[in-house]
Amino acid sequence: MGSEESKQPYQKEVLVKPEHGKLTKDAQIFAAVNLFMIIAVFIYAFSGLAGINLPRYYPTLNQWSIAALEGPAMGFFAKVPFALIPATTIAIIFYLAAPWLQAHIEIRLKTFKNFSTMAILFGMMFFVVEEWHSWGIVKQKLEGSGFFNAELNLLIISTAVFLLLGLVILAIEKKIYD
Amino acid sequence: MALFLESIVRIFFGLHGFISIITLATLAGGVWLFYRRAKIDWNAGLMLSKIGILGYILTFLMGLLIYPVFRVKVRAEYFDPNLPWATGLFEIKEHIGAIGLFIAIGLLAYYLAFDIGQTQKPIRQSFINLIFLLFTITLFTAIAGVILVGLRGI
């Protein structure tokens, strides 16, 4: 015991990351825009899954209603702004709070780039599986009782498409920046 | 009772199809130029992509205008009772199309906020990823649209 290190005075643990204070404007904007896309996709996907009672437009009645009415209903017109409005709000709040937030959470370009890419891929495949299961299998009475059924085929195909899209994205990134 | 824009829906339907073709072509061109020429020149790809993104948003808006008539005259009267898989295909088109709208808005923000051709590598990578995804969504929705119109048009 006689090293220089052992004679160093005790240093209080630094709680703030070394990057603190170095958040660039570009990173602040980039993270907020990507957060917008992430939140929009998330709310758009899960509002249906959660069973949110959004107003629906009934074209044959030319009427909006949350309660069910006669005739075909259209939920799409409310579903899109229901995702856009909170996504925009959260992104703006995040942008304003980012200089303070960066001391407590990781705000890096690559992190948010990868998050948003995956959120979009997940969102896309979520609807492929959900809607095809409902309309392409159940309503067509193609459900199978065994393990090897139409639902398994749907999962295999959607997984393959998901992987393929991911691989293509990775290949594009490599091609351009090699 | 006449449906919303029923008397002129074919005009918007035609515009929806026409602008979508331009969108698809420009996004494809943008992706191709980025893939082949990104190390040399970003400008051509950026210009084509911007046209594609604006075209996408316009196509989406045209789709909203024709949707009420489609919902009744095509989907409720024909697809739902006779071809539920076609309704499924349309639903996928609709939802993926909405995700495309979120991407398009995000990309427009990139154009406003960054000098994309000169900015940091992760931002440029993100831009290309998103353009590719938007192109993929446009391609899928275009193919789905052609199939659906082939089954029953407005």
Short mmCIF file of C-alpha atoms in Angstrom, two decimals:
data_model
loop_
_atom_site.label_atom_id
_atom_site.label_comp_id
_atom_site.label_asym_id
_atom_site.label_seq_id
_atom_site.Cartn_x
_atom_site.Cartn_y
_atom_site.Cartn_z
CA MET A 1 0.00 0.00 0.00
CA GLY A 2 1.93 2.98 -1.10
CA SER A 3 0.46 3.71 -4.53
CA GLU A 4 -0.53 7.18 -5.57
CA GLU A 5 -4.11 6.06 -5.97
CA SER A 6 -4.41 5.01 -2.36
CA LYS A 7 -3.25 8.44 -1.21
CA GLN A 8 -5.91 10.23 -3.30
CA PRO A 9 -8.47 11.96 -1.12
CA TYR A 10 -11.91 10.35 -1.16
CA GLN A 11 -14.05 11.79 -4.00
CA LYS A 12 -17.75 12.13 -3.66
CA GLU A 13 -19.60 10.01 -6.26
CA VAL A 14 -20.59 12.15 -9.23
CA LEU A 15 -24.33 11.65 -9.87
CA VAL A 16 -24.47 13.67 -13.08
CA LYS A 17 -23.29 11.98 -16.28
CA PRO A 18 -20.13 13.31 -17.89
CA GLU A 19 -22.25 14.44 -20.86
CA HIS A 20 -24.26 16.72 -18.64
CA GLY A 21 -24.51 20.15 -20.16
CA LYS A 22 -23.48 18.82 -23.58
CA LEU A 23 -26.91 18.11 -25.01
CA THR A 24 -26.80 19.55 -28.50
CA LYS A 25 -29.75 21.25 -30.14
CA ASP A 26 -29.79 18.60 -32.83
CA ALA A 27 -30.00 15.82 -30.24
CA GLN A 28 -32.75 17.65 -28.38
CA ILE A 29 -34.86 18.04 -31.54
CA PHE A 30 -34.06 14.59 -32.86
CA ALA A 31 -35.04 12.88 -29.62
CA ALA A 32 -38.30 14.84 -29.43
CA VAL A 33 -39.28 14.04 -33.03
CA ASN A 34 -38.52 10.36 -32.56
CA LEU A 35 -40.42 10.34 -29.28
CA PHE A 36 -43.36 11.81 -31.19
CA MET A 37 -43.31 8.88 -33.61
CA ILE A 38 -42.86 6.32 -30.84
CA ILE A 39 -45.76 7.67 -28.75
CA ALA A 40 -48.03 8.12 -31.77
CA VAL A 41 -47.53 4.51 -32.87
CA PHE A 42 -47.95 3.24 -29.32
CA ILE A 43 -51.18 5.09 -28.63
CA TYR A 44 -52.56 4.29 -32.07
CA ALA A 45 -51.92 0.57 -31.55
CA PHE A 46 -52.95 0.27 -27.93
CA SER A 47 -56.00 2.52 -27.96
CA GLY A 48 -57.80 -0.23 -29.85
CA LEU A 49 -56.37 -3.00 -27.72
CA ALA A 50 -57.33 -1.15 -24.54
CA GLY A 51 -60.85 -0.66 -25.85
CA ILE A 52 -60.94 3.13 -25.67
CA ASN A 53 -64.40 4.46 -26.50
CA LEU A 54 -63.56 6.97 -29.17
CA PRO A 55 -66.27 8.82 -31.07
CA ARG A 56 -67.24 7.07 -34.30
CA TYR A 57 -68.63 8.59 -37.45
CA TYR A 58 -71.73 6.92 -38.85
CA PRO A 59 -71.73 7.77 -42.57
CA THR A 60 -75.27 6.63 -43.30
CA LEU A 61 -76.56 8.84 -40.46
CA ASN A 62 -73.96 11.60 -40.97
CA GLN A 63 -73.55 11.58 -37.22
CA TRP A 64 -70.80 11.27 -34.63
CA SER A 65 -71.43 9.18 -31.53
CA ILE A 66 -69.58 7.37 -28.77
CA ALA A 67 -72.62 5.19 -28.12
CA ALA A 68 -73.30 2.55 -30.74
CA LEU A 69 -75.80 3.53 -33.44
CA GLU A 70 -77.31 1.75 -36.41
CA GLY A 71 -75.25 1.24 -39.55
CA PRO A 72 -71.57 1.09 -40.42
CA ALA A 73 -69.26 2.93 -38.06
CA MET A 74 -65.90 4.60 -38.69
CA GLY A 75 -63.48 4.91 -35.79
CA PHE A 76 -60.49 5.88 -37.91
CA PHE A 77 -61.31 9.59 -38.01
CA ALA A 78 -60.95 9.85 -34.22
CA LYS A 79 -58.23 7.23 -33.79
CA VAL A 80 -55.60 9.17 -35.74
CA PRO A 81 -55.91 12.53 -33.91
CA PHE A 82 -56.24 10.61 -30.64
CA ALA A 83 -52.69 9.39 -31.28
CA LEU A 84 -51.32 12.59 -32.82
CA ILE A 85 -52.41 15.04 -30.13
CA PRO A 86 -50.83 13.43 -27.06
CA ALA A 87 -47.77 12.39 -29.08
CA THR A 88 -47.21 15.99 -30.14
CA THR A 89 -47.83 17.27 -26.61
CA ILE A 90 -45.46 14.77 -25.01
CA ALA A 91 -42.78 15.48 -27.63
CA ILE A 92 -42.97 19.22 -26.99
CA ILE A 93 -42.78 18.71 -23.22
CA PHE A 94 -39.84 16.37 -23.69
CA TYR A 95 -38.07 18.89 -25.91
CA LEU A 96 -38.46 21.63 -23.31
CA ALA A 97 -37.44 19.39 -20.43
CA ALA A 98 -34.54 17.66 -22.25
CA PRO A 99 -31.75 19.88 -20.87
CA TRP A 100 -32.81 18.88 -17.36
CA LEU A 101 -33.78 15.30 -18.25
CA GLN A 102 -30.40 14.45 -19.76
CA ALA A 103 -28.86 14.40 -16.29
CA HIS A 104 -31.18 11.52 -15.37
CA ILE A 105 -31.90 9.59 -18.60
CA GLU A 106 -29.87 8.62 -21.64
CA ILE A 107 -30.60 11.01 -24.51
CA ARG A 108 -28.51 9.88 -27.41
CA LEU A 109 -29.15 10.00 -31.11
CA LYS A 110 -28.59 6.28 -31.66
CA THR A 111 -30.83 5.30 -28.77
CA PHE A 112 -33.81 7.22 -30.05
CA LYS A 113 -33.11 6.22 -33.65
CA ASN A 114 -33.24 2.56 -32.74
CA PHE A 115 -36.24 2.97 -30.44
CA SER A 116 -38.33 4.65 -33.12
CA THR A 117 -37.34 2.20 -35.85
CA MET A 118 -38.36 -0.74 -33.65
CA ALA A 119 -41.56 0.95 -32.47
CA ILE A 120 -42.62 1.48 -36.07
CA LEU A 121 -41.81 -2.09 -37.07
CA PHE A 122 -43.70 -3.43 -34.06
CA GLY A 123 -46.64 -1.19 -34.82
CA MET A 124 -46.81 -2.28 -38.42
CA MET A 125 -46.68 -5.98 -37.62
CA PHE A 126 -49.13 -5.60 -34.74
CA PHE A 127 -51.85 -4.53 -37.13
CA VAL A 128 -50.94 -7.11 -39.73
CA VAL A 129 -51.38 -9.87 -37.17
CA GLU A 130 -54.40 -8.40 -35.39
CA GLU A 131 -56.44 -7.60 -38.48
CA TRP A 132 -55.57 -10.68 -40.49
CA HIS A 133 -56.35 -12.88 -37.51
CA SER A 134 -59.74 -11.20 -37.16
CA TRP A 135 -60.78 -10.90 -40.81
CA GLY A 136 -58.58 -13.39 -42.60
CA ILE A 137 -58.94 -16.28 -40.18
CA VAL A 138 -61.75 -15.92 -37.64
CA LYS A 139 -64.39 -14.34 -39.90
CA GLN A 140 -63.48 -16.77 -42.66
CA LYS A 141 -63.87 -19.62 -40.16
CA LEU A 142 -60.37 -20.89 -40.79
CA GLU A 143 -59.43 -21.37 -37.15
CA GLY A 144 -57.83 -24.72 -36.49
CA SER A 145 -58.05 -26.74 -33.31
CA GLY A 146 -54.57 -28.26 -33.46
CA PHE A 147 -51.20 -26.59 -32.94
CA PHE A 148 -50.39 -26.50 -36.66
CA ASN A 149 -53.15 -24.19 -37.78
CA ALA A 150 -53.75 -20.95 -39.66
CA GLU A 151 -52.84 -18.89 -36.62
CA LEU A 152 -49.41 -20.53 -36.43
CA ASN A 153 -48.88 -19.85 -40.13
CA LEU A 154 -49.80 -16.21 -39.54
CA LEU A 155 -47.28 -15.95 -36.71
CA ILE A 156 -44.51 -17.59 -38.73
CA ILE A 157 -45.09 -15.37 -41.75
CA SER A 158 -45.35 -12.17 -39.71
CA THR A 159 -42.18 -13.05 -37.78
CA ALA A 160 -40.37 -13.67 -41.05
CA VAL A 161 -41.54 -10.33 -42.46
CA PHE A 162 -40.53 -8.54 -39.26
CA LEU A 163 -37.06 -10.08 -39.37
CA LEU A 164 -36.71 -9.37 -43.08
CA LEU A 165 -37.57 -5.70 -42.67
CA GLY A 166 -35.16 -5.43 -39.75
CA LEU A 167 -32.37 -7.07 -41.71
CA VAL A 168 -32.97 -4.84 -44.73
CA ILE A 169 -32.73 -1.78 -42.50
CA LEU A 170 -29.49 -3.00 -41.00
CA ALA A 171 -28.14 -3.78 -44.47
CA ILE A 172 -29.02 -0.31 -45.72
CA GLU A 173 -27.26 1.27 -42.76
CA LYS A 174 -24.15 -0.79 -43.40
CA LYS A 175 -24.17 -0.19 -47.14
CA ILE A 176 -24.33 3.54 -46.80
CA TYR A 177 -21.81 3.97 -44.03
CA ASP A 178 -19.20 1.35 -44.71
CA MET B 1 -79.46 10.32 -47.34
CA ALA B 2 -76.44 10.98 -49.57
CA LEU B 3 -73.14 10.04 -48.08
CA PHE B 4 -70.43 12.62 -47.42
CA LEU B 5 -68.96 13.78 -50.79
CA GLU B 6 -70.75 10.92 -52.54
CA SER B 7 -71.49 12.92 -55.68
CA ILE B 8 -67.85 13.83 -56.28
CA VAL B 9 -66.11 10.89 -54.63
CA ARG B 10 -64.72 9.59 -57.91
CA ILE B 11 -62.69 12.77 -58.36
CA PHE B 12 -61.01 12.27 -55.01
CA PHE B 13 -60.67 8.58 -55.71
CA GLY B 14 -58.83 9.35 -58.92
CA LEU B 15 -56.61 11.87 -57.17
CA HIS B 16 -55.94 9.37 -54.39
CA GLY B 17 -54.70 6.83 -56.91
CA PHE B 18 -52.77 9.28 -59.07
CA ILE B 19 -50.93 10.99 -56.23
CA SER B 20 -50.14 7.63 -54.65
CA ILE B 21 -48.37 6.55 -57.83
CA ILE B 22 -46.26 9.70 -57.82
CA THR B 23 -45.57 9.17 -54.12
CA LEU B 24 -44.46 5.61 -54.69
CA ALA B 25 -42.22 6.54 -57.58
CA THR B 26 -40.54 9.45 -55.80
CA LEU B 27 -40.00 7.52 -52.58
CA ALA B 28 -38.57 4.61 -54.55
CA GLY B 29 -36.28 7.01 -56.36
CA GLY B 30 -35.24 8.60 -53.08
CA VAL B 31 -34.42 5.27 -51.45
CA TRP B 32 -32.48 4.18 -54.54
CA LEU B 33 -30.47 7.38 -54.71
CA PHE B 34 -29.61 7.21 -51.02
CA TYR B 35 -28.56 3.59 -51.40
CA ARG B 36 -26.41 4.23 -54.43
CA ARG B 37 -25.19 7.77 -54.03
CA ALA B 38 -25.34 8.70 -50.38
CA LYS B 39 -21.57 8.94 -50.15
CA ILE B 40 -21.47 11.27 -53.14
CA ASP B 41 -24.53 13.46 -53.15
CA TRP B 42 -27.58 13.63 -50.95
CA ASN B 43 -29.38 16.44 -52.70
CA ALA B 44 -31.18 14.51 -55.41
CA GLY B 45 -32.41 11.91 -52.95
CA LEU B 46 -33.53 14.58 -50.51
CA MET B 47 -35.52 16.39 -53.17
CA LEU B 48 -37.29 13.26 -54.37
CA SER B 49 -37.99 12.12 -50.82
CA LYS B 50 -39.53 15.47 -49.90
CA ILE B 51 -41.90 15.22 -52.85
CA GLY B 52 -42.73 11.68 -51.80
CA ILE B 53 -43.43 12.66 -48.21
CA LEU B 54 -45.73 15.51 -49.23
CA GLY B 55 -47.40 13.20 -51.74
CA TYR B 56 -47.96 10.65 -49.01
CA ILE B 57 -49.71 13.15 -46.78
CA LEU B 58 -51.85 14.35 -49.69
CA THR B 59 -52.74 10.76 -50.61
CA PHE B 60 -53.71 10.11 -47.01
CA LEU B 61 -55.98 13.16 -46.97
CA MET B 62 -57.64 12.10 -50.23
CA GLY B 63 -58.19 8.70 -48.66
CA LEU B 64 -59.97 10.30 -45.71
CA LEU B 65 -62.34 12.07 -48.07
CA ILE B 66 -63.35 8.92 -49.97
CA TYR B 67 -63.51 6.73 -46.89
CA PRO B 68 -67.18 7.32 -45.92
CA VAL B 69 -68.42 6.23 -49.35
CA PHE B 70 -66.04 3.27 -49.40
CA ARG B 71 -67.13 2.27 -45.91
CA VAL B 72 -70.75 1.94 -46.97
CA LYS B 73 -70.80 1.15 -50.69
CA VAL B 74 -67.85 -1.21 -50.84
CA ARG B 75 -66.99 -2.52 -47.42
CA ALA B 76 -70.36 -2.82 -45.68
CA GLU B 77 -72.30 -3.85 -48.78
CA TYR B 78 -69.79 -6.24 -50.33
CA PHE B 79 -66.53 -6.98 -48.54
CA ASP B 80 -67.85 -7.61 -45.01
CA PRO B 81 -70.50 -10.19 -45.94
CA ASN B 82 -68.76 -11.79 -48.94
CA LEU B 83 -65.00 -11.26 -48.73
CA PRO B 84 -64.01 -10.67 -45.10
CA TRP B 85 -60.36 -11.19 -46.01
CA ALA B 86 -60.63 -8.12 -48.25
CA THR B 87 -61.88 -6.14 -45.26
CA GLY B 88 -58.88 -7.47 -43.34
CA LEU B 89 -56.58 -6.33 -46.13
CA PHE B 90 -58.18 -2.90 -46.09
CA GLU B 91 -57.92 -2.64 -42.30
CA ILE B 92 -54.21 -3.47 -42.46
CA LYS B 93 -53.80 -0.88 -45.24
CA GLU B 94 -55.63 1.70 -43.13
CA HIS B 95 -53.66 1.17 -39.93
CA ILE B 96 -50.27 0.85 -41.59
CA GLY B 97 -51.17 3.93 -43.59
CA ALA B 98 -51.73 5.83 -40.35
CA ILE B 99 -48.32 4.75 -39.10
CA GLY B 100 -46.95 6.03 -42.39
CA LEU B 101 -48.55 9.39 -41.64
CA PHE B 102 -46.69 9.56 -38.31
CA ILE B 103 -43.44 8.79 -40.13
CA ALA B 104 -44.17 11.42 -42.78
CA ILE B 105 -44.77 14.06 -40.11
CA GLY B 106 -41.55 13.07 -38.36
CA LEU B 107 -39.63 13.28 -41.63
CA LEU B 108 -41.02 16.73 -42.38
CA ALA B 109 -39.75 17.78 -38.96
CA TYR B 110 -36.32 16.46 -39.97
CA TYR B 111 -36.40 18.63 -43.10
CA LEU B 112 -37.31 21.68 -41.04
CA ALA B 113 -34.86 21.10 -38.22
CA PHE B 114 -31.75 19.67 -39.88
CA ASP B 115 -29.52 20.14 -42.88
CA ILE B 116 -29.97 16.44 -43.46
CA GLY B 117 -27.18 16.01 -45.98
CA GLN B 118 -24.63 17.55 -43.62
CA THR B 119 -25.87 16.48 -40.22
CA GLN B 120 -24.57 13.81 -37.87
CA LYS B 121 -24.47 10.20 -38.98
CA PRO B 122 -27.20 8.82 -36.65
CA ILE B 123 -29.65 11.47 -37.90
CA ARG B 124 -28.89 10.60 -41.51
CA GLN B 125 -29.20 6.89 -40.75
CA SER B 126 -32.51 7.52 -39.05
CA PHE B 127 -33.68 9.54 -42.03
CA ILE B 128 -32.86 6.74 -44.45
CA ASN B 129 -34.46 4.12 -42.19
CA LEU B 130 -37.65 6.14 -42.04
CA ILE B 131 -37.71 6.84 -45.77
CA PHE B 132 -37.29 3.14 -46.42
CA LEU B 133 -40.12 2.31 -44.01
CA LEU B 134 -42.35 4.94 -45.58
CA PHE B 135 -41.57 3.54 -49.02
CA THR B 136 -42.39 0.02 -47.79
CA ILE B 137 -45.69 1.21 -46.35
CA THR B 138 -46.53 3.09 -49.56
CA LEU B 139 -45.71 0.02 -51.66
CA PHE B 140 -47.87 -2.23 -49.50
CA THR B 141 -50.81 0.18 -49.42
CA ALA B 142 -50.57 0.69 -53.18
CA ILE B 143 -50.62 -3.05 -53.86
CA ALA B 144 -53.46 -3.55 -51.38
CA GLY B 145 -55.36 -0.69 -52.97
CA VAL B 146 -55.03 -2.18 -56.44
CA ILE B 147 -56.25 -5.56 -55.18
CA LEU B 148 -59.22 -4.00 -53.42
CA VAL B 149 -60.21 -1.85 -56.39
CA GLY B 150 -59.92 -4.93 -58.58
CA LEU B 151 -62.42 -6.68 -56.35
CA ARG B 152 -64.83 -3.76 -56.17
CA GLY B 153 -64.25 -0.10 -56.91
CA ILE B 154 -66.14 2.92 -55.60
#
